[in-house]
PDB file of C-alpha atoms in Angstrom:
ATOM      1  CA  GLN A  23      -4.575   5.400 -13.152  1.00 55.00           C
ATOM      2  CA  GLN A  24      -6.620   3.357 -11.027  1.00 63.00           C
ATOM      3  CA  GLN A  25     -10.674   4.457 -10.848  1.00 75.00           C
ATOM      4  CA  VAL A  26     -12.188   4.388  -7.865  1.00 87.00           C
ATOM      5  CA  LYS A  27     -15.562   5.760  -7.825  1.00 91.00           C
ATOM      6  CA  GLN A  28     -17.213   6.795  -4.407  1.00 95.00           C
ATOM      7  CA  SER A  29     -20.838   7.463  -4.066  1.00 95.00           C
ATOM      8  CA  PRO A  30     -22.659   9.976  -2.641  1.00 96.00           C
ATOM      9  CA  GLN A  31     -20.938  13.244  -3.132  1.00 95.00           C
ATOM     10  CA  SER A  32     -23.033  14.496  -0.172  1.00 96.00           C
ATOM     11  CA  LEU A  33     -25.049  12.579   2.523  1.00 97.00           C
ATOM     12  CA  ILE A  34     -27.453  14.292   4.911  1.00 98.00           C
ATOM     13  CA  VAL A  35     -28.740  11.885   7.806  1.00 98.00           C
ATOM     14  CA  GLN A  36     -30.858  12.433  10.715  1.00 98.00           C
ATOM     15  CA  LYS A  37     -29.187  11.765  14.094  1.00 97.00           C
ATOM     16  CA  GLY A  38     -29.578   8.232  14.908  1.00 98.00           C
ATOM     17  CA  GLY A  39     -29.960   7.063  11.457  1.00 98.00           C
ATOM     18  CA  ILE A  40     -28.001   4.845   9.161  1.00 98.00           C
ATOM     19  CA  SER A  41     -25.015   5.903   6.847  1.00 98.00           C
ATOM     20  CA  ILE A  42     -24.149   4.381   3.850  1.00 98.00           C
ATOM     21  CA  ILE A  43     -20.928   5.340   1.499  1.00 98.00           C
ATOM     22  CA  ASN A  44     -19.815   3.179  -1.004  1.00 96.00           C
ATOM     23  CA  CYS A  45     -17.058   2.623  -2.949  1.00 94.00           C
ATOM     24  CA  ALA A  46     -16.034   0.702  -6.413  1.00 93.00           C
ATOM     25  CA  TYR A  47     -12.751   0.095  -7.793  1.00 87.00           C
ATOM     26  CA  GLU A  48     -11.902  -1.576 -10.961  1.00 82.00           C
ATOM     27  CA  ASN A  49     -10.692  -4.688 -12.165  1.00 58.00           C
ATOM     28  CA  THR A  50      -7.295  -4.813 -10.013  1.00 63.00           C
ATOM     29  CA  ALA A  51      -6.033  -7.091  -7.517  1.00 63.00           C
ATOM     30  CA  PHE A  52      -6.265  -4.696  -4.276  1.00 67.00           C
ATOM     31  CA  ASP A  53      -4.820  -5.506  -0.742  1.00 69.00           C
ATOM     32  CA  TYR A  54      -6.749  -3.497   1.421  1.00 79.00           C
ATOM     33  CA  PHE A  55      -9.750  -1.660   1.754  1.00 87.00           C
ATOM     34  CA  PRO A  56      -9.635   1.513   4.683  1.00 92.00           C
ATOM     35  CA  TRP A  57     -11.630   4.225   5.013  1.00 95.00           C
ATOM     36  CA  TYR A  58     -10.604   7.775   6.067  1.00 96.00           C
ATOM     37  CA  GLN A  59     -12.412  10.608   8.008  1.00 97.00           C
ATOM     38  CA  GLN A  60     -11.500  14.007   7.501  1.00 95.00           C
ATOM     39  CA  PHE A  61     -12.617  17.175   9.758  1.00 94.00           C
ATOM     40  CA  PRO A  62     -12.098  20.507   8.282  1.00 90.00           C
ATOM     41  CA  GLY A  63      -8.626  22.104   8.429  1.00 87.00           C
ATOM     42  CA  LYS A  64      -7.097  18.362   9.395  1.00 90.00           C
ATOM     43  CA  GLY A  65      -5.690  15.539   7.580  1.00 92.00           C
ATOM     44  CA  PRO A  66      -7.320  12.216   6.959  1.00 94.00           C
ATOM     45  CA  ALA A  67      -7.262   9.928   9.588  1.00 94.00           C
ATOM     46  CA  LEU A  68      -7.852   5.710   9.189  1.00 94.00           C
ATOM     47  CA  LEU A  69     -11.521   5.071  10.584  1.00 95.00           C
ATOM     48  CA  ILE A  70     -11.589   1.334   9.688  1.00 94.00           C
ATOM     49  CA  ALA A  71      -9.873  -1.352   7.618  1.00 91.00           C
ATOM     50  CA  ILE A  72     -10.953  -4.488   5.623  1.00 88.00           C
ATOM     51  CA  ARG A  73      -9.080  -6.908   3.929  1.00 84.00           C
ATOM     52  CA  PRO A  74     -10.530  -8.505   0.772  1.00 81.00           C
ATOM     53  CA  ASP A  75     -10.763 -12.300   2.299  1.00 85.00           C
ATOM     54  CA  VAL A  76     -13.223 -10.673   4.983  1.00 88.00           C
ATOM     55  CA  SER A  77     -16.766 -10.177   3.791  1.00 90.00           C
ATOM     56  CA  GLU A  78     -17.524  -7.791   6.699  1.00 94.00           C
ATOM     57  CA  LYS A  79     -15.862  -5.798   9.883  1.00 94.00           C
ATOM     58  CA  LYS A  80     -17.756  -4.215  12.931  1.00 96.00           C
ATOM     59  CA  GLU A  81     -15.658  -1.668  15.206  1.00 95.00           C
ATOM     60  CA  GLY A  82     -18.483  -0.028  17.257  1.00 96.00           C
ATOM     61  CA  ARG A  83     -20.842   1.677  15.254  1.00 97.00           C
ATOM     62  CA  PHE A  84     -18.702   1.541  12.150  1.00 97.00           C
ATOM     63  CA  THR A  85     -18.841  -1.333   9.779  1.00 97.00           C
ATOM     64  CA  ILE A  86     -17.155  -2.171   6.309  1.00 95.00           C
ATOM     65  CA  SER A  87     -18.823  -4.268   4.078  1.00 93.00           C
ATOM     66  CA  PHE A  88     -16.899  -5.985   1.269  1.00 89.00           C
ATOM     67  CA  ASN A  89     -18.389  -7.396  -1.954  1.00 87.00           C
ATOM     68  CA  LYS A  90     -15.393  -9.015  -4.343  1.00 84.00           C
ATOM     69  CA  SER A  91     -17.664 -10.138  -7.070  1.00 85.00           C
ATOM     70  CA  ALA A  92     -19.279  -6.729  -7.489  1.00 87.00           C
ATOM     71  CA  LYS A  93     -15.788  -4.786  -6.678  1.00 87.00           C
ATOM     72  CA  GLN A  94     -17.580  -2.583  -4.189  1.00 90.00           C
ATOM     73  CA  PHE A  95     -17.240  -2.150  -0.446  1.00 91.00           C
ATOM     74  CA  SER A  96     -19.245   0.088   1.724  1.00 96.00           C
ATOM     75  CA  LEU A  97     -19.328   2.000   5.087  1.00 97.00           C
ATOM     76  CA  HIS A  98     -21.988   1.594   7.561  1.00 98.00           C
ATOM     77  CA  ILE A  99     -22.356   4.269  10.221  1.00 98.00           C
ATOM     78  CA  MET A 100     -25.298   3.192  12.616  1.00 98.00           C
ATOM     79  CA  ASP A 101     -26.986   5.499  15.170  1.00 98.00           C
ATOM     80  CA  SER A 102     -25.393   8.427  13.249  1.00 98.00           C
ATOM     81  CA  GLN A 103     -24.752  11.194  15.383  1.00 97.00           C
ATOM     82  CA  PRO A 104     -23.390  14.565  14.848  1.00 97.00           C
ATOM     83  CA  GLY A 105     -19.889  14.565  15.535  1.00 97.00           C
ATOM     84  CA  ASP A 106     -19.607  11.887  12.375  1.00 97.00           C
ATOM     85  CA  SER A 107     -20.220  14.704  10.556  1.00 97.00           C
ATOM     86  CA  ALA A 108     -17.025  14.676   8.308  1.00 97.00           C
ATOM     87  CA  THR A 109     -16.013  14.224   4.617  1.00 96.00           C
ATOM     88  CA  TYR A 110     -15.128  10.287   4.168  1.00 97.00           C
ATOM     89  CA  PHE A 111     -12.715   8.913   1.931  1.00 95.00           C
ATOM     90  CA  CYS A 112     -12.300   5.307   0.484  1.00 94.00           C
ATOM     91  CA  LEU A 113      -8.847   4.207  -0.495  1.00 90.00           C
ATOM     92  CA  VAL A 114      -7.655   0.822  -2.499  1.00 85.00           C
ATOM     93  CA  ILE A 115      -4.315  -0.143  -1.830  1.00 79.00           C
ATOM     94  CA  SER A 116      -2.367  -2.283  -4.514  1.00 74.00           C
ATOM     95  CA  ASN A 117       0.798  -3.856  -4.346  1.00 66.00           C
ATOM     96  CA  PHE A 118       1.614  -4.170  -7.924  1.00 62.00           C
ATOM     97  CA  GLY A 119       5.220  -3.331  -7.850  1.00 60.00           C
ATOM     98  CA  ASN A 120       5.505  -0.505  -5.668  1.00 66.00           C
ATOM     99  CA  GLU A 121       2.250   0.290  -3.584  1.00 69.00           C
ATOM    100  CA  LYS A 122      -0.329   2.229  -5.264  1.00 74.00           C
ATOM    101  CA  LEU A 123      -2.611   4.025  -3.135  1.00 83.00           C
ATOM    102  CA  THR A 124      -5.776   5.800  -4.440  1.00 85.00           C
ATOM    103  CA  PHE A 125      -8.335   7.929  -2.414  1.00 91.00           C
ATOM    104  CA  GLY A 126     -12.015   8.104  -3.818  1.00 92.00           C
ATOM    105  CA  THR A 127     -13.461  11.297  -4.416  1.00 92.00           C
ATOM    106  CA  GLY A 128     -14.906  12.240  -0.747  1.00 94.00           C
ATOM    107  CA  THR A 129     -18.367  11.995   0.822  1.00 96.00           C
ATOM    108  CA  ARG A 130     -19.429  14.857   2.761  1.00 96.00           C
ATOM    109  CA  LEU A 131     -21.676  13.690   5.712  1.00 98.00           C
ATOM    110  CA  THR A 132     -23.638  15.951   7.871  1.00 98.00           C
ATOM    111  CA  ILE A 133     -25.659  14.421  10.458  1.00 98.00           C
ATOM    112  CA  ILE A 134     -28.714  16.647  11.498  1.00 97.00           C
ATOM    113  CA  PRO A 135     -30.537  16.680  14.565  1.00 92.00           C
TER     114      PRO A 135
ATOM    115  CA  ASP B  12       3.777  16.204  19.644  1.00 54.00           C
ATOM    116  CA  THR B  13       4.793  13.426  17.652  1.00 72.00           C
ATOM    117  CA  GLY B  14       2.443  13.006  14.517  1.00 92.00           C
ATOM    118  CA  VAL B  15       3.252  14.469  11.023  1.00 96.00           C
ATOM    119  CA  SER B  16       3.808  18.148  11.025  1.00 96.00           C
ATOM    120  CA  GLN B  17       3.941  20.487   8.413  1.00 97.00           C
ATOM    121  CA  ASP B  18       4.854  23.819   7.813  1.00 97.00           C
ATOM    122  CA  PRO B  19       3.570  26.405   6.821  1.00 97.00           C
ATOM    123  CA  ARG B  20       0.160  25.680   7.556  1.00 96.00           C
ATOM    124  CA  HIS B  21      -1.056  28.631   4.796  1.00 97.00           C
ATOM    125  CA  LYS B  22       0.891  30.187   2.538  1.00 98.00           C
ATOM    126  CA  ILE B  23      -0.563  33.072  -0.049  1.00 98.00           C
ATOM    127  CA  THR B  24       1.667  33.939  -2.832  1.00 98.00           C
ATOM    128  CA  LYS B  25       1.415  35.745  -6.237  1.00 97.00           C
ATOM    129  CA  ARG B  26       1.643  33.890  -9.482  1.00 97.00           C
ATOM    130  CA  GLY B  27       4.939  33.132 -11.077  1.00 97.00           C
ATOM    131  CA  GLN B  28       6.621  32.817  -6.918  1.00 98.00           C
ATOM    132  CA  ASN B  29       8.350  29.891  -5.858  1.00 98.00           C
ATOM    133  CA  VAL B  30       6.747  28.377  -2.846  1.00 98.00           C
ATOM    134  CA  THR B  31       8.468  25.499  -0.869  1.00 98.00           C
ATOM    135  CA  PHE B  32       6.509  23.394   2.091  1.00 98.00           C
ATOM    136  CA  ARG B  33       8.137  20.784   4.368  1.00 98.00           C
ATOM    137  CA  CYS B  34       7.156  17.895   6.322  1.00 98.00           C
ATOM    138  CA  ASP B  35       8.221  16.134   9.442  1.00 97.00           C
ATOM    139  CA  PRO B  36       7.295  12.444   9.615  1.00 96.00           C
ATOM    140  CA  ILE B  37       6.703  10.758  12.596  1.00 95.00           C
ATOM    141  CA  SER B  38      10.771   9.600  13.366  1.00 92.00           C
ATOM    142  CA  GLU B  39      10.612   6.034  12.747  1.00 90.00           C
ATOM    143  CA  HIS B  40       8.642   6.016   9.724  1.00 93.00           C
ATOM    144  CA  ASN B  41      10.595   5.370   6.565  1.00 92.00           C
ATOM    145  CA  ARG B  42       7.874   6.101   3.961  1.00 93.00           C
ATOM    146  CA  LEU B  43       6.670   9.376   3.203  1.00 95.00           C
ATOM    147  CA  TYR B  44       4.120  10.543   0.863  1.00 94.00           C
ATOM    148  CA  TRP B  45       3.085  13.825  -0.708  1.00 96.00           C
ATOM    149  CA  TYR B  46      -0.960  14.268  -1.855  1.00 95.00           C
ATOM    150  CA  ARG B  47      -2.559  17.294  -3.060  1.00 95.00           C
ATOM    151  CA  GLN B  48      -6.381  17.882  -1.861  1.00 94.00           C
ATOM    152  CA  THR B  49      -8.818  20.332  -4.027  1.00 93.00           C
ATOM    153  CA  LEU B  50     -11.800  21.570  -2.473  1.00 87.00           C
ATOM    154  CA  GLY B  51     -14.338  18.603  -2.704  1.00 84.00           C
ATOM    155  CA  GLN B  52     -12.089  15.985  -3.917  1.00 88.00           C
ATOM    156  CA  GLY B  53      -9.912  13.536  -2.347  1.00 90.00           C
ATOM    157  CA  PRO B  54      -6.273  13.286  -1.872  1.00 92.00           C
ATOM    158  CA  GLU B  55      -4.026  12.825  -5.553  1.00 92.00           C
ATOM    159  CA  PHE B  56      -0.957  10.891  -5.127  1.00 91.00           C
ATOM    160  CA  LEU B  57       1.832  13.198  -6.138  1.00 93.00           C
ATOM    161  CA  THR B  58       4.999  10.935  -4.954  1.00 93.00           C
ATOM    162  CA  TYR B  59       6.457   8.968  -2.175  1.00 91.00           C
ATOM    163  CA  PHE B  60       9.616   8.033  -0.965  1.00 94.00           C
ATOM    164  CA  GLN B  61      11.551   5.055   1.135  1.00 92.00           C
ATOM    165  CA  ASN B  62      14.166   6.832   2.856  1.00 93.00           C
ATOM    166  CA  GLU B  63      15.759   9.248   0.941  1.00 94.00           C
ATOM    167  CA  ALA B  64      14.715   7.740  -2.884  1.00 93.00           C
ATOM    168  CA  GLN B  65      12.045   8.825  -4.486  1.00 93.00           C
ATOM    169  CA  LEU B  66      10.205   5.681  -5.596  1.00 90.00           C
ATOM    170  CA  GLU B  67       7.273   6.962  -7.498  1.00 88.00           C
ATOM    171  CA  LYS B  68       5.980  10.325  -9.029  1.00 89.00           C
ATOM    172  CA  SER B  69       2.724  11.258 -10.315  1.00 88.00           C
ATOM    173  CA  ARG B  70       1.812  12.258 -13.817  1.00 85.00           C
ATOM    174  CA  LEU B  71       0.222  15.199 -12.039  1.00 78.00           C
ATOM    175  CA  LEU B  72       3.827  16.196 -10.499  1.00 82.00           C
ATOM    176  CA  SER B  73       5.084  18.524 -13.441  1.00 85.00           C
ATOM    177  CA  ASP B  74       8.381  19.838 -14.207  1.00 91.00           C
ATOM    178  CA  ARG B  75       7.825  22.947 -11.796  1.00 95.00           C
ATOM    179  CA  PHE B  76       7.186  20.398  -9.037  1.00 95.00           C
ATOM    180  CA  SER B  77      10.516  18.561  -7.262  1.00 95.00           C
ATOM    181  CA  ALA B  78      10.398  16.814  -3.599  1.00 96.00           C
ATOM    182  CA  GLU B  79      13.482  15.690  -1.911  1.00 96.00           C
ATOM    183  CA  ARG B  80      13.892  13.748   1.188  1.00 96.00           C
ATOM    184  CA  PRO B  81      17.674  14.456   1.468  1.00 92.00           C
ATOM    185  CA  LYS B  82      18.500  12.181   4.696  1.00 88.00           C
ATOM    186  CA  GLY B  83      15.525  10.069   4.792  1.00 86.00           C
ATOM    187  CA  SER B  84      14.158  12.242   7.577  1.00 92.00           C
ATOM    188  CA  PHE B  85      11.907  15.741   6.634  1.00 96.00           C
ATOM    189  CA  SER B  86      11.032  16.133   3.173  1.00 98.00           C
ATOM    190  CA  THR B  87      10.575  19.063   1.054  1.00 98.00           C
ATOM    191  CA  LEU B  88       8.053  20.059  -1.602  1.00 97.00           C
ATOM    192  CA  GLU B  89       8.796  22.782  -4.057  1.00 97.00           C
ATOM    193  CA  ILE B  90       6.720  24.581  -6.374  1.00 97.00           C
ATOM    194  CA  GLN B  91       8.567  26.894  -9.233  1.00 97.00           C
ATOM    195  CA  ARG B  92       6.718  29.676 -11.115  1.00 97.00           C
ATOM    196  CA  THR B  93       3.219  29.046  -9.040  1.00 97.00           C
ATOM    197  CA  GLU B  94       0.089  29.128 -10.880  1.00 96.00           C
ATOM    198  CA  GLN B  95      -3.535  29.648  -9.952  1.00 96.00           C
ATOM    199  CA  GLY B  96      -4.063  26.068 -10.496  1.00 95.00           C
ATOM    200  CA  ASP B  97      -1.448  25.114  -8.280  1.00 96.00           C
ATOM    201  CA  SER B  98      -3.718  26.623  -5.554  1.00 97.00           C
ATOM    202  CA  ALA B  99      -4.813  23.379  -3.077  1.00 96.00           C
ATOM    203  CA  MET B 100      -4.085  21.828   0.189  1.00 96.00           C
ATOM    204  CA  TYR B 101      -0.650  19.907   0.146  1.00 97.00           C
ATOM    205  CA  LEU B 102      -1.051  16.501   2.652  1.00 96.00           C
ATOM    206  CA  CYS B 103       2.243  15.180   3.536  1.00 97.00           C
ATOM    207  CA  ALA B 104       1.667  11.522   5.276  1.00 95.00           C
ATOM    208  CA  SER B 105       4.093   8.766   6.627  1.00 95.00           C
ATOM    209  CA  SER B 106       4.161   4.845   7.316  1.00 92.00           C
ATOM    210  CA  LEU B 107       6.633   2.067   8.219  1.00 89.00           C
ATOM    211  CA  VAL B 108       7.262   0.245   4.957  1.00 84.00           C
ATOM    212  CA  GLY B 109       4.284  -2.691   4.562  1.00 77.00           C
ATOM    213  CA  THR B 110       2.140  -0.986   7.233  1.00 79.00           C
ATOM    214  CA  ALA B 111      -0.314   0.560   4.340  1.00 75.00           C
ATOM    215  CA  ILE B 112      -0.574  -3.101   2.665  1.00 72.00           C
ATOM    216  CA  ASN B 113      -0.764  -4.613   6.195  1.00 76.00           C
ATOM    217  CA  THR B 114      -3.224  -2.353   7.894  1.00 80.00           C
ATOM    218  CA  GLY B 115      -4.265   0.026   5.234  1.00 82.00           C
ATOM    219  CA  GLU B 116      -3.085   3.147   7.720  1.00 88.00           C
ATOM    220  CA  LEU B 117      -1.572   6.326   6.719  1.00 91.00           C
ATOM    221  CA  PHE B 118      -0.191   8.844   9.035  1.00 94.00           C
ATOM    222  CA  PHE B 119      -1.019  12.593   7.707  1.00 95.00           C
ATOM    223  CA  GLY B 120      -0.204  15.815   8.702  1.00 96.00           C
ATOM    224  CA  GLU B 121      -2.655  18.944   8.905  1.00 95.00           C
ATOM    225  CA  GLY B 122      -1.807  19.685   5.414  1.00 96.00           C
ATOM    226  CA  SER B 123       0.004  23.060   3.794  1.00 97.00           C
ATOM    227  CA  ARG B 124      -2.747  25.470   1.984  1.00 97.00           C
ATOM    228  CA  LEU B 125      -1.253  26.732  -1.033  1.00 98.00           C
ATOM    229  CA  THR B 126      -3.297  30.404  -1.942  1.00 97.00           C
ATOM    230  CA  VAL B 127      -2.303  31.377  -5.629  1.00 97.00           C
ATOM    231  CA  LEU B 128      -3.408  35.067  -6.477  1.00 96.00           C
TER     232      LEU B 128
END
């Protein structure tokens, strides 16, 4: 079972601030690194994703940074808004044999006024 | 609504009873996944299908759990002799073969919450 360590477990950020969530994975080749966002009572939904041959990807206020040598990738939310309050999960996808999709443990983000 | 739908949304049962959850994926999606999510945790993989074939089962899926996708469309997840530890949100997701690898995207339903008393 692949280990995916996500931190922090919870995060409180002031409105307008930068939210940073990190994921670390084990020594295995992965093919994709998405971040998912989940609101209470809803299923997770894809937010942004990056391939391992790219070091950074930006979509609006959301940026993924990927550090292959450190086996880490992170989600940055710029100008954080109350509507960003949700739980965020990283996902690692491996194409060893059958696809293996392993979620991180989640970060509960709260944006305060 | 053409998204992934799950039924029932919430099930309360007594320990020892059997429960069944249904998932209807997006119509053209041939991959279907089941995950279990407990409070404060990320979704844990249970099993997945490609069309009607069950390709992988997690060790989490004890012999009390069974999943089917008989015609390659909807899927059912049955839990026999439920235990309090089975209380969780059961999530279903679907995708096209190769989509997860190439885009990182799974389409999730809103889940079926099981409470075992």
